[in-house]
JSON list of C-alpha atoms in Angstrom, two decimals:
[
{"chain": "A", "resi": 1, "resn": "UNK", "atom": "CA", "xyz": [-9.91, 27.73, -3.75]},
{"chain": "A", "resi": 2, "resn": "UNK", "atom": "CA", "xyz": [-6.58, 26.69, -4.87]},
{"chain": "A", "resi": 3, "resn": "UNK", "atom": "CA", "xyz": [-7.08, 24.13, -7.93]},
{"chain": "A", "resi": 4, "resn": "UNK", "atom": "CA", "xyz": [-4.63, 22.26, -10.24]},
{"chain": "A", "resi": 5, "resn": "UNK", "atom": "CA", "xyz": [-4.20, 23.70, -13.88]},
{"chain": "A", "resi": 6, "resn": "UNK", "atom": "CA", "xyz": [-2.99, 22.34, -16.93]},
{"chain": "A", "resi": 7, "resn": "UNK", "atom": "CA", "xyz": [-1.85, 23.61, -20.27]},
{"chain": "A", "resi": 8, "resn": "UNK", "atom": "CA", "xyz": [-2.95, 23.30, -23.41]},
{"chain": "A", "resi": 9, "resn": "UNK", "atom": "CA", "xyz": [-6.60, 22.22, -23.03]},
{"chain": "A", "resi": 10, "resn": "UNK", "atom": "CA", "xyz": [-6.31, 20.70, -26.19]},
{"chain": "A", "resi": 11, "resn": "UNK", "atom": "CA", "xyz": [-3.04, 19.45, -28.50]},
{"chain": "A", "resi": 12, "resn": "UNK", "atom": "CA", "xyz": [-3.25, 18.15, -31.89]},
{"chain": "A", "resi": 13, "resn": "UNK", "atom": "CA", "xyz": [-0.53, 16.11, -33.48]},
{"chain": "A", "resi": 14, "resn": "UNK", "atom": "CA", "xyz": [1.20, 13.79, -35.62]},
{"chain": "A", "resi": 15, "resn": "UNK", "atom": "CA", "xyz": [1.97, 10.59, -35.32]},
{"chain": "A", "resi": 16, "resn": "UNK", "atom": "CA", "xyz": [5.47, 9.71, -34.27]},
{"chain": "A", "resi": 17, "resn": "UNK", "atom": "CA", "xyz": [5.77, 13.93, -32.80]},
{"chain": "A", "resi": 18, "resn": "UNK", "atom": "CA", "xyz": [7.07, 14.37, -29.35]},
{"chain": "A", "resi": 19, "resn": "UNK", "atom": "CA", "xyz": [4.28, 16.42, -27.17]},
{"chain": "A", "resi": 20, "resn": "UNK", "atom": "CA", "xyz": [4.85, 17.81, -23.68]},
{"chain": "A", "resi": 21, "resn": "UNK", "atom": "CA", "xyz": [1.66, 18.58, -21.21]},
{"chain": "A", "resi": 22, "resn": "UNK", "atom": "CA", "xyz": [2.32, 20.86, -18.30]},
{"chain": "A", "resi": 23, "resn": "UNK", "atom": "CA", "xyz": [0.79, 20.97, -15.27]},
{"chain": "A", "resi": 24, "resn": "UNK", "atom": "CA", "xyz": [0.76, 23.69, -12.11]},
{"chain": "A", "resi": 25, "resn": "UNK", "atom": "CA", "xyz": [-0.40, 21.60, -9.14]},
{"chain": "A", "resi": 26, "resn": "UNK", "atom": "CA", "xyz": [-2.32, 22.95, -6.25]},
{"chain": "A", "resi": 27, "resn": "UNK", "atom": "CA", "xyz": [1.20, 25.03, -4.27]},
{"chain": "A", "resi": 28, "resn": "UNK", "atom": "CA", "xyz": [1.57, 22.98, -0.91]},
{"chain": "A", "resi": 29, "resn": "UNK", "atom": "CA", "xyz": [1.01, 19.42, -2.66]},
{"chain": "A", "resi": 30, "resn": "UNK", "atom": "CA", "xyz": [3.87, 17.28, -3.06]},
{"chain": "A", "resi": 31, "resn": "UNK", "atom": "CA", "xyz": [2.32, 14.27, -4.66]},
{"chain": "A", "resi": 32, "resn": "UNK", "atom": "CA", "xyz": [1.49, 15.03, -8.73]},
{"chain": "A", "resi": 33, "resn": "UNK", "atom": "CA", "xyz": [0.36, 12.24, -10.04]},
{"chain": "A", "resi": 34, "resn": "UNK", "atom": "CA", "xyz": [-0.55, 11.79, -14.54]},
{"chain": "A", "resi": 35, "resn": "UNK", "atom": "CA", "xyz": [-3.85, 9.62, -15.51]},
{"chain": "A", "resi": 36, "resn": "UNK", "atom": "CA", "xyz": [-4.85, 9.03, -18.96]},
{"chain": "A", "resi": 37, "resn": "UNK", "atom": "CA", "xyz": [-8.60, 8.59, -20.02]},
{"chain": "A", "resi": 38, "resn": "UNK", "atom": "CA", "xyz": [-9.50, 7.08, -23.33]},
{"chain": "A", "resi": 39, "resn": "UNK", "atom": "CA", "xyz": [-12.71, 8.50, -24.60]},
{"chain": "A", "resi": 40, "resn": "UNK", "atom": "CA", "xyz": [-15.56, 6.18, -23.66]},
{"chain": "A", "resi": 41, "resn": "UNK", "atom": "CA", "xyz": [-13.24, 4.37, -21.01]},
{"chain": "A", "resi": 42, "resn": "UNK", "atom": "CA", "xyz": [-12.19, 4.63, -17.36]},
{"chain": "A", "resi": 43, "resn": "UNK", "atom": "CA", "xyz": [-9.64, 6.69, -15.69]},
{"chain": "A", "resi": 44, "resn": "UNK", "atom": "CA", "xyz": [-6.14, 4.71, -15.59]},
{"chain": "A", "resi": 45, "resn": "UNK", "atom": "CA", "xyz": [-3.30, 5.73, -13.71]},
{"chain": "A", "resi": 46, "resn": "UNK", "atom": "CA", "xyz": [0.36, 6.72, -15.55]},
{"chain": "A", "resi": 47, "resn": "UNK", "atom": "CA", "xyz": [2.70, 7.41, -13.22]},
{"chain": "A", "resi": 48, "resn": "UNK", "atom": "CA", "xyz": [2.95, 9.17, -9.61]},
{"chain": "A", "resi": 49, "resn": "UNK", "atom": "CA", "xyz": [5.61, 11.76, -8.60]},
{"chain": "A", "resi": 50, "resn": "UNK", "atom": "CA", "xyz": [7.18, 12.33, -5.15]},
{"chain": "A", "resi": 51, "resn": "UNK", "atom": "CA", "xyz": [10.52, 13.95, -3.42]},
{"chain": "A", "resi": 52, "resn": "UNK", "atom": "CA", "xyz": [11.69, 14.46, -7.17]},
{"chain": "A", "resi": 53, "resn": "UNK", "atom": "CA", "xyz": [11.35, 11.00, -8.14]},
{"chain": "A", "resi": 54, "resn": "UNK", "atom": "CA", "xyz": [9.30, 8.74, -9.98]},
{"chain": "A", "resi": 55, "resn": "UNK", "atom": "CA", "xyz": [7.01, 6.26, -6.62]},
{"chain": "A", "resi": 56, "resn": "UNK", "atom": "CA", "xyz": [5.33, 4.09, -8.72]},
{"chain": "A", "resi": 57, "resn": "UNK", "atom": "CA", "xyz": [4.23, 3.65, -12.74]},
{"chain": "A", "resi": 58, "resn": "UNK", "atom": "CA", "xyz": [1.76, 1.71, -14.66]},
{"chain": "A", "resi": 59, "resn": "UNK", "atom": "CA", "xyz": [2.07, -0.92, -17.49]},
{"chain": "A", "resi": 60, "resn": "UNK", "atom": "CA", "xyz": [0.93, 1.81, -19.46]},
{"chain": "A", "resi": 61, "resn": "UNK", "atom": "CA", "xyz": [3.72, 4.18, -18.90]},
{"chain": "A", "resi": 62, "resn": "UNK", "atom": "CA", "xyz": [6.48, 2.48, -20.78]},
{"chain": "A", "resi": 63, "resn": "UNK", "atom": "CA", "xyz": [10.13, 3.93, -22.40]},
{"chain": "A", "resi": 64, "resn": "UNK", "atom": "CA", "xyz": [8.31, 6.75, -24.50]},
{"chain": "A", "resi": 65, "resn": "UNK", "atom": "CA", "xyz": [6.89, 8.16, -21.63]},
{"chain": "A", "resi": 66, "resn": "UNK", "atom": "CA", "xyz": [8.66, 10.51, -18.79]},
{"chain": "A", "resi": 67, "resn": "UNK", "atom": "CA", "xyz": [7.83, 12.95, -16.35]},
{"chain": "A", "resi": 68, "resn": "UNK", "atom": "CA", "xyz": [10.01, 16.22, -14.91]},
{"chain": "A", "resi": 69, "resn": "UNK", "atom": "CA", "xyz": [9.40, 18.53, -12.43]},
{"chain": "A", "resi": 70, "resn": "UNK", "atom": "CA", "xyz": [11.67, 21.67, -13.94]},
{"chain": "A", "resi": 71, "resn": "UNK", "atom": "CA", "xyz": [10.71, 24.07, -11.53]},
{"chain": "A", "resi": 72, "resn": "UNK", "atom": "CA", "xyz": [9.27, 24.87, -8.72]},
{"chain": "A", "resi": 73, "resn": "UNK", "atom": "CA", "xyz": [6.20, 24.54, -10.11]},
{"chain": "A", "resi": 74, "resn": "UNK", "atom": "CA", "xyz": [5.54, 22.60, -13.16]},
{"chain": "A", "resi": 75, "resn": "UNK", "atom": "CA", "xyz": [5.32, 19.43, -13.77]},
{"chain": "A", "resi": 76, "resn": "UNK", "atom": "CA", "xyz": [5.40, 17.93, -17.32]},
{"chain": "A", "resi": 77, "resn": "UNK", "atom": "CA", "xyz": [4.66, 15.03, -19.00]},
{"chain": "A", "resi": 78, "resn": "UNK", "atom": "CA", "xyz": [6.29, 13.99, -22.26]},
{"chain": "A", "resi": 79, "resn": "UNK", "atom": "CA", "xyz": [5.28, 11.96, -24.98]},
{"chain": "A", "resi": 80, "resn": "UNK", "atom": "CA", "xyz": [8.54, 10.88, -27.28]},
{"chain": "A", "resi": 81, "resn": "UNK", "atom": "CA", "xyz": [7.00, 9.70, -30.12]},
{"chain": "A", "resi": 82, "resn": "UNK", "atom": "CA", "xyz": [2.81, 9.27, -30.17]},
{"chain": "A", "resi": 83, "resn": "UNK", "atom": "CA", "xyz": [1.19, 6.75, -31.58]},
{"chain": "A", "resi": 84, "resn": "UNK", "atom": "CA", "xyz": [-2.39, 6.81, -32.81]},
{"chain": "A", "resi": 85, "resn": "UNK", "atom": "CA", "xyz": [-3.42, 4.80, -29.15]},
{"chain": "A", "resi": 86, "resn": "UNK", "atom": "CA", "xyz": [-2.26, 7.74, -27.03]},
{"chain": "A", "resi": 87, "resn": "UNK", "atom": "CA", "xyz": [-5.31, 9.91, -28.17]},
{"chain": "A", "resi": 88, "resn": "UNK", "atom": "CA", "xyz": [-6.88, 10.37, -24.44]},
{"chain": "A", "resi": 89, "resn": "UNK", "atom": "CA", "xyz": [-7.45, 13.33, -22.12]},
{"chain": "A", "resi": 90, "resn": "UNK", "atom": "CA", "xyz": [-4.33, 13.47, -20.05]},
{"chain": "A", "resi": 91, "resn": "UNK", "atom": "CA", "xyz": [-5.40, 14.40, -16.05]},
{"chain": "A", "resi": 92, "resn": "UNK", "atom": "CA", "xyz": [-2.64, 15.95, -13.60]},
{"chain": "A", "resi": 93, "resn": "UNK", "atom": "CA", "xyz": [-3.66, 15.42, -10.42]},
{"chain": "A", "resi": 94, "resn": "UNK", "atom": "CA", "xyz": [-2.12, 16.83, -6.73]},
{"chain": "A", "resi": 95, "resn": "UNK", "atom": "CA", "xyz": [-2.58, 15.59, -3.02]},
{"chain": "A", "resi": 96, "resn": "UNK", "atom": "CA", "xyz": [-0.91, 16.98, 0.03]},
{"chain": "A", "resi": 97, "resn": "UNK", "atom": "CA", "xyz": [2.29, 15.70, 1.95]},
{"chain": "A", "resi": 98, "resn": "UNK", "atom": "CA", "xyz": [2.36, 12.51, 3.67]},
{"chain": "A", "resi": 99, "resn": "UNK", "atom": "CA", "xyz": [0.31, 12.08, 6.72]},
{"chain": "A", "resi": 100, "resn": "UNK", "atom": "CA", "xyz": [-2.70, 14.36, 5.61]},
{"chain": "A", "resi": 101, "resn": "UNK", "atom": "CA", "xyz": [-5.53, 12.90, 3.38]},
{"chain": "A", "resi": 102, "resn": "UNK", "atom": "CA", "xyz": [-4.08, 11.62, 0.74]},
{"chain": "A", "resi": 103, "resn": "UNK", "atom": "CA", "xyz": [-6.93, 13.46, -1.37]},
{"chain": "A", "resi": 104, "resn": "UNK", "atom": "CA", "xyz": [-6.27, 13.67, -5.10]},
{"chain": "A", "resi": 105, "resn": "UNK", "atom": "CA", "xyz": [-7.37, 16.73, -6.63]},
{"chain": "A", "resi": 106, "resn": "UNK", "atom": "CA", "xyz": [-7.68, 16.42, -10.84]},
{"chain": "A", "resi": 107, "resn": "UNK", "atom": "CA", "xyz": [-6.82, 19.19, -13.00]},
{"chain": "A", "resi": 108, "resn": "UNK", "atom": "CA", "xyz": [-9.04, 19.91, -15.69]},
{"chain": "A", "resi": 109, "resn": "UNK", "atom": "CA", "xyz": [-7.08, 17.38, -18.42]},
{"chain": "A", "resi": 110, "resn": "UNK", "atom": "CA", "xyz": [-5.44, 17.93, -21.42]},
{"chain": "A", "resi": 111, "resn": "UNK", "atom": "CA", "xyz": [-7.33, 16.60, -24.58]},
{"chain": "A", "resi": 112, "resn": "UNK", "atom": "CA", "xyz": [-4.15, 14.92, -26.80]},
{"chain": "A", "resi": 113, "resn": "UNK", "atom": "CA", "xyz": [-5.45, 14.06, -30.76]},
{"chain": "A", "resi": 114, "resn": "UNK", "atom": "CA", "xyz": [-3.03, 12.02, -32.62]},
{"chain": "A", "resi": 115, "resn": "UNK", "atom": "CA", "xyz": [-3.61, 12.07, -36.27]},
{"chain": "B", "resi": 1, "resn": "UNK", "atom": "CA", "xyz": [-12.63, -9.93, -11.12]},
{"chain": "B", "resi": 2, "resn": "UNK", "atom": "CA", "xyz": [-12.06, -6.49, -12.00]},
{"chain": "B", "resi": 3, "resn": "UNK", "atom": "CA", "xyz": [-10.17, -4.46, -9.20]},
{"chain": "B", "resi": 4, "resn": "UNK", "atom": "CA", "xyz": [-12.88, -1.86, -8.50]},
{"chain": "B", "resi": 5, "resn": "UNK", "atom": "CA", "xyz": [-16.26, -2.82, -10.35]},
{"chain": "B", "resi": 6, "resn": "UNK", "atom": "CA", "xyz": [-19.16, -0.24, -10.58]},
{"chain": "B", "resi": 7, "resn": "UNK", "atom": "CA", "xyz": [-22.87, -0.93, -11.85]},
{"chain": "B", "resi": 8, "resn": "UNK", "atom": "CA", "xyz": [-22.58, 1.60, -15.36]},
{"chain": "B", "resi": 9, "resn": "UNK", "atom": "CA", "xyz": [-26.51, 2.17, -14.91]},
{"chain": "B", "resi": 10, "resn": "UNK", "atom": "CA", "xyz": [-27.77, 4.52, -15.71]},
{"chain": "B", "resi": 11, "resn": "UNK", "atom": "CA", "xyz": [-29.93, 5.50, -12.90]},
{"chain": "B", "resi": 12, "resn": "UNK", "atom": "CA", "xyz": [-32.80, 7.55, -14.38]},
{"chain": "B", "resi": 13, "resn": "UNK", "atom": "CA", "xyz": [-34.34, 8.67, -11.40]},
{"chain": "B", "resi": 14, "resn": "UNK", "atom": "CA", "xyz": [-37.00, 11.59, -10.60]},
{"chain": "B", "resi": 15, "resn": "UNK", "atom": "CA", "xyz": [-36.21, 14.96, -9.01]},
{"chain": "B", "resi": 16, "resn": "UNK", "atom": "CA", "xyz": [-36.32, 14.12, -5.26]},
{"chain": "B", "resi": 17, "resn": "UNK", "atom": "CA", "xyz": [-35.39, 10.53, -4.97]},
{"chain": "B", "resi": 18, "resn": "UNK", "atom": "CA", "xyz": [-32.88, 8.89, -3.23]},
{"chain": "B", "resi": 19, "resn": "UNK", "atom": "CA", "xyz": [-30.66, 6.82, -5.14]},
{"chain": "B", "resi": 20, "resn": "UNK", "atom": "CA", "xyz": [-27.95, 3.96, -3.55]},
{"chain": "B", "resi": 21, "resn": "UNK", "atom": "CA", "xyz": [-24.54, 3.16, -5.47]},
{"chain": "B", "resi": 22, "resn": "UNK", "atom": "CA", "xyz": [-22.34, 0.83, -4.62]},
{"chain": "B", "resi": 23, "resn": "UNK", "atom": "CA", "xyz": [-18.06, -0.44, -5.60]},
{"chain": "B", "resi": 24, "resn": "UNK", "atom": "CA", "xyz": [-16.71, -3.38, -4.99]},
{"chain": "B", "resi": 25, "resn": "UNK", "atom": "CA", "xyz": [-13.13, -3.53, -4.67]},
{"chain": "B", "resi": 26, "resn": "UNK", "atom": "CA", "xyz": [-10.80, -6.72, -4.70]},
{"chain": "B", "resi": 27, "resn": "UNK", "atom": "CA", "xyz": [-7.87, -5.61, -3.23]},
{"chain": "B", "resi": 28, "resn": "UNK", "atom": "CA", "xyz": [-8.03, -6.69, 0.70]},
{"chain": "B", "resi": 29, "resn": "UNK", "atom": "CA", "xyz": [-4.50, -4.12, 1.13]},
{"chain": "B", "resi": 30, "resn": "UNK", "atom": "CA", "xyz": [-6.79, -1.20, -0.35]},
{"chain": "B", "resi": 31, "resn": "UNK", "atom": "CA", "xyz": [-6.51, 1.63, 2.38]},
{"chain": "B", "resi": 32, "resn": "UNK", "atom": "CA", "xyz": [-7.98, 4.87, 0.86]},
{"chain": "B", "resi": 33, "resn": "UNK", "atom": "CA", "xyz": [-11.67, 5.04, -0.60]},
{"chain": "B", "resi": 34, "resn": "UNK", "atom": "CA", "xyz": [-12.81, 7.96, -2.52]},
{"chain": "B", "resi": 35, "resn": "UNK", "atom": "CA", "xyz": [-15.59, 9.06, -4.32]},
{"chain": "B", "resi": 36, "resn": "UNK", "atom": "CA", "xyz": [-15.46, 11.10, -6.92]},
{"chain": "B", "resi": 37, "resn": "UNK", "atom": "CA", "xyz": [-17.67, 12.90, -9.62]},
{"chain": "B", "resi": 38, "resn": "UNK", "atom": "CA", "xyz": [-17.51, 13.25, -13.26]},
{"chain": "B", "resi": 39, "resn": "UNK", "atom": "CA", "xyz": [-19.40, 15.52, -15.67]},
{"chain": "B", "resi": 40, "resn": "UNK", "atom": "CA", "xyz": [-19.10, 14.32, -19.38]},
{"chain": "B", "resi": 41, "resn": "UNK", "atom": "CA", "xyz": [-15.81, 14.98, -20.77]},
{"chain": "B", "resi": 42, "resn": "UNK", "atom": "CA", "xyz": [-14.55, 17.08, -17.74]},
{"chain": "B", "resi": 43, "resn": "UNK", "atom": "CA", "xyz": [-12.31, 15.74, -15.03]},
{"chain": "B", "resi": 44, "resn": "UNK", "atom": "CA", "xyz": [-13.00, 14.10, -11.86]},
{"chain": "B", "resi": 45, "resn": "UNK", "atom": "CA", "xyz": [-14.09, 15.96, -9.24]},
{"chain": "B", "resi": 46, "resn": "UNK", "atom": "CA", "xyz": [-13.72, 15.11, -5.57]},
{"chain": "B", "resi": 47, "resn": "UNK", "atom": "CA", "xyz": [-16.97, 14.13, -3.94]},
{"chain": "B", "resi": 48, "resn": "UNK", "atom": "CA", "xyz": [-16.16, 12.39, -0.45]},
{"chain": "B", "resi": 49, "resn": "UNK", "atom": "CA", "xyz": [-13.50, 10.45, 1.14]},
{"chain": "B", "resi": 50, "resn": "UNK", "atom": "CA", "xyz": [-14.74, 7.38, 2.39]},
{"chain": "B", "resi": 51, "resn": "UNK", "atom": "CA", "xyz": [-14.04, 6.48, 6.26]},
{"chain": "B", "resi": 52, "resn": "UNK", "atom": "CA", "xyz": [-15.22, 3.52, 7.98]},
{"chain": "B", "resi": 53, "resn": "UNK", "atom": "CA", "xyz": [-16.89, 4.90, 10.24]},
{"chain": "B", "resi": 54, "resn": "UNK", "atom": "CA", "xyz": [-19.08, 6.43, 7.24]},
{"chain": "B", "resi": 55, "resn": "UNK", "atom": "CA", "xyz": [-19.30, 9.94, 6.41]},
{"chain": "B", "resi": 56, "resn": "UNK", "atom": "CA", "xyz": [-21.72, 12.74, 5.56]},
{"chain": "B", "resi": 57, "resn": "UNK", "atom": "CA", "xyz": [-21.40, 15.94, 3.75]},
{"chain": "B", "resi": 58, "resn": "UNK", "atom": "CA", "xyz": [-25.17, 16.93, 3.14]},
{"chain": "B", "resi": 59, "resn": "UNK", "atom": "CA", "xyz": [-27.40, 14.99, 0.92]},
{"chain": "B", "resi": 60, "resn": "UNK", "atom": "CA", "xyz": [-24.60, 12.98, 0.69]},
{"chain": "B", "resi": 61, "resn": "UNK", "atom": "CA", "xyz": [-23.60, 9.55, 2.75]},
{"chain": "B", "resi": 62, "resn": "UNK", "atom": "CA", "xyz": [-20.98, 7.18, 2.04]},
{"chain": "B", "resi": 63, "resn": "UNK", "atom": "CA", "xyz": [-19.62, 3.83, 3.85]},
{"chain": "B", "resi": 64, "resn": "UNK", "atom": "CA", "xyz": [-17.05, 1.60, 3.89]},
{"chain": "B", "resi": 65, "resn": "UNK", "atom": "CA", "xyz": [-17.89, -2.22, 4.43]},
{"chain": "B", "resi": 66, "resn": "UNK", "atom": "CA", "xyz": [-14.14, -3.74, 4.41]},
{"chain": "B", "resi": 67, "resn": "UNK", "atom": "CA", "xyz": [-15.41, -7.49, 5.60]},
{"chain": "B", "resi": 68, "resn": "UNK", "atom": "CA", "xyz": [-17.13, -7.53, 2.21]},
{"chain": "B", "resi": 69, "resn": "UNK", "atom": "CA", "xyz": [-15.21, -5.17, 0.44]},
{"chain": "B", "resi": 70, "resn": "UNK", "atom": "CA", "xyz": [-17.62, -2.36, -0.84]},
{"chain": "B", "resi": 71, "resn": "UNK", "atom": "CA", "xyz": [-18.32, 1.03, -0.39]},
{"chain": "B", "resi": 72, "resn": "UNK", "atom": "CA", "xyz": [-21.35, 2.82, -0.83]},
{"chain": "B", "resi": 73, "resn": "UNK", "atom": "CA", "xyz": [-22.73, 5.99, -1.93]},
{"chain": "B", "resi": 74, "resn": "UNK", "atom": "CA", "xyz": [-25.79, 7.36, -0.79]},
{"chain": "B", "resi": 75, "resn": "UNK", "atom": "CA", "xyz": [-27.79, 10.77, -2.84]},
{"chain": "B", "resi": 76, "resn": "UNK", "atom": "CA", "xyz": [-31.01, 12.14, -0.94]},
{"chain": "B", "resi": 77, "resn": "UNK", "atom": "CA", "xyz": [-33.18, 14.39, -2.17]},
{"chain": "B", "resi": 78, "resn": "UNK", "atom": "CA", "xyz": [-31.67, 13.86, -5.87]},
{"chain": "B", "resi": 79, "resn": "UNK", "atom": "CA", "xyz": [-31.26, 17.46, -8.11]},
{"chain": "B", "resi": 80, "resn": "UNK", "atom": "CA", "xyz": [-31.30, 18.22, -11.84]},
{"chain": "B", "resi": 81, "resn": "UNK", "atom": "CA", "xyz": [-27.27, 19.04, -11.27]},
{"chain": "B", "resi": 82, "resn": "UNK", "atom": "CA", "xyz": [-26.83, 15.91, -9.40]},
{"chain": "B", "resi": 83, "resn": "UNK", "atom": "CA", "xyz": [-26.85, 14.29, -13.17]},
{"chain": "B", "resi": 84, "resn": "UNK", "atom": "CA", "xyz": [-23.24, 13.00, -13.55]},
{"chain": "B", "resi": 85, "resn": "UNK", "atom": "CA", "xyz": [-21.15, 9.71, -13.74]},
{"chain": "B", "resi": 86, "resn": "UNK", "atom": "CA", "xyz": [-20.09, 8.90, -10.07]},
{"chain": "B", "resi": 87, "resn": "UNK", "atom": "CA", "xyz": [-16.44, 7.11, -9.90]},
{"chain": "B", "resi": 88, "resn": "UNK", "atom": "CA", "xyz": [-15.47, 4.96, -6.73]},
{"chain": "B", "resi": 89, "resn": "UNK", "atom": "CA", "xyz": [-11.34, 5.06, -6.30]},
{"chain": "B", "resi": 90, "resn": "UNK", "atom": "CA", "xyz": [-9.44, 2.98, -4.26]},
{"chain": "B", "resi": 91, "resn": "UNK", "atom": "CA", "xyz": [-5.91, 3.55, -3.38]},
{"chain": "B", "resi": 92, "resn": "UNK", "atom": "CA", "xyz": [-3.28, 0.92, -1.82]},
{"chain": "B", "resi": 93, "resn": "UNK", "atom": "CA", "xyz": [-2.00, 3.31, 0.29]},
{"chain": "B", "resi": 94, "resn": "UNK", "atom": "CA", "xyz": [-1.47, 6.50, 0.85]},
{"chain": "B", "resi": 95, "resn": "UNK", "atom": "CA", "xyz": [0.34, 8.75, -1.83]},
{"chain": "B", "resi": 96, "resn": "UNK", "atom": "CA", "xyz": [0.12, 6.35, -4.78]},
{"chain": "B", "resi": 97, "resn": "UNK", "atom": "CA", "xyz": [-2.36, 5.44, -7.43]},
{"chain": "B", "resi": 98, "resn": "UNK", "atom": "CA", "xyz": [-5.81, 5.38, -7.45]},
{"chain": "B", "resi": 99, "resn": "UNK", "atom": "CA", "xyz": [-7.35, 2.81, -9.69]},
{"chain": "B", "resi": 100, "resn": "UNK", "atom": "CA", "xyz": [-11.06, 3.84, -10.71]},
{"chain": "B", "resi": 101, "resn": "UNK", "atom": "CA", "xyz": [-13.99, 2.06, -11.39]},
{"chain": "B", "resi": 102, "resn": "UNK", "atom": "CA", "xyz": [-15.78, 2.58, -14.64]},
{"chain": "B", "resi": 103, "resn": "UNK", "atom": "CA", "xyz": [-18.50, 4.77, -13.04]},
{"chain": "B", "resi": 104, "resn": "UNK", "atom": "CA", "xyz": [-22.01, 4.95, -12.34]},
{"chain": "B", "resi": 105, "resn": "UNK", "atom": "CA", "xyz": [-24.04, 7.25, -14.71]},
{"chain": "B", "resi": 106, "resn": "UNK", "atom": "CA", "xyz": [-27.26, 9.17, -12.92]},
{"chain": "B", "resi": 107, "resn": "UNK", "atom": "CA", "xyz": [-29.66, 10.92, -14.96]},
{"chain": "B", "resi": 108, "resn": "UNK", "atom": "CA", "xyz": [-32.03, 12.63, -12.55]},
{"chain": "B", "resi": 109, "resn": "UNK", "atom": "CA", "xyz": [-35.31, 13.58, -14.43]},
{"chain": "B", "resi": 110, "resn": "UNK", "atom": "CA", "xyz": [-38.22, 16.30, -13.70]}
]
């Protein structure tokens, strides 16, 4: 079953360091979507991704956040300078093209530490 | 009022039982219901769309009441492995965020 993967599981770093998490969604999605959970907290959504181009963002995703699609089959999301507040598990998430289900499949997340 | 709210529980319930949770959502526009399922510190996990029409998929029901603006999750015959925090999503429309509730935790017991 096809499934949505992410890289690292876990990243530890400094405050103020840029970090970049990396995503392979599920191949004939073309919705990617980032969420953010703090630890103890809900799921919140970041930002969603379509036709190369940022649809819609949260509050939460302000100037030190951004998103690329490099490839064919990445898609990242960067950090520019972390603050001690963006310690979370980062979830990628996929859903197929427009006019199917609209089903959001999670990757397994991306625990970010900042020290 | 919060956009989706959730009962946290938990449900401790015995091996067997049948166990009801429900969402409400306050977002009249909302067009796409989903339930989803969440061991601890792993990621969500597709249960169920929600239609409104209601749906099955085994032990499992859901429904969609949009005149009150709920949707419902129904668990017969409740398992050891059914233990997990159960998330109701809504989405505005199609292809675009889903805001989550806080979750329902179930602890089913022996």
């Amino acid at each position: 079953e096809p499934e949505v993967t992410q890289t690292p599981s876990h990243q530890v770093t400094q405050m103020g360091q840029e970090v970049i998490l990396r995503c392979v969604p599920i191949s004939n999605h073309l919705y990617f979507y980032w969420y953010r959970q703090i630890l103890g907290q809900k799921v919140e959504f970041l930002v969603s991704f379509y036709n190369n181009e940022i649809s819609e963002k949260s509050e939460i995703f302000d100037d030190q956040f951004s998103v690329e699609r490099p490839d064919g089959s990445n898609f990242t999301l960067k950090i520019r300078s972390t603050k001690l507040e963006d310690s979370a598990m980062y979830f990628c998430a996929s859903s197929e093209p427009p006019g199917q289900k609209y089903e959001q499949y999670f990757g397994p997340g991306t625990r970010l530490t900042v020290t | 009022r919060k956009e989706v709210e959730q009962d946290p529980g938990p449900f401790n319930v015995p091996e067997g039982a049948t166990v009801a949770f429900n969402c409400t959502y306050s977002n009249s526009a909302s067009q796409s219901f989903f339930w989803y399922r969440q061991d601890c510190r792993k990621e969500p996990k597709l249960l169920m769309s929600v239609y409104s029409s209601g749906n099955e998929d085994g032990r499992f029901t859901a429904q969609l009441n949009r005149a009150s603006q709920y949707i419902s999750l129904l668990i017969r015959d409740s398992k050891l492995s059914d233990s997990a925090t159960y998330l109701c999503a809504v989405g505005e429309r199609g292809g675009n965020k889903l805001t989550f509730g806080t979750g329902t935790q179930l602890k089913v017991e022996l």
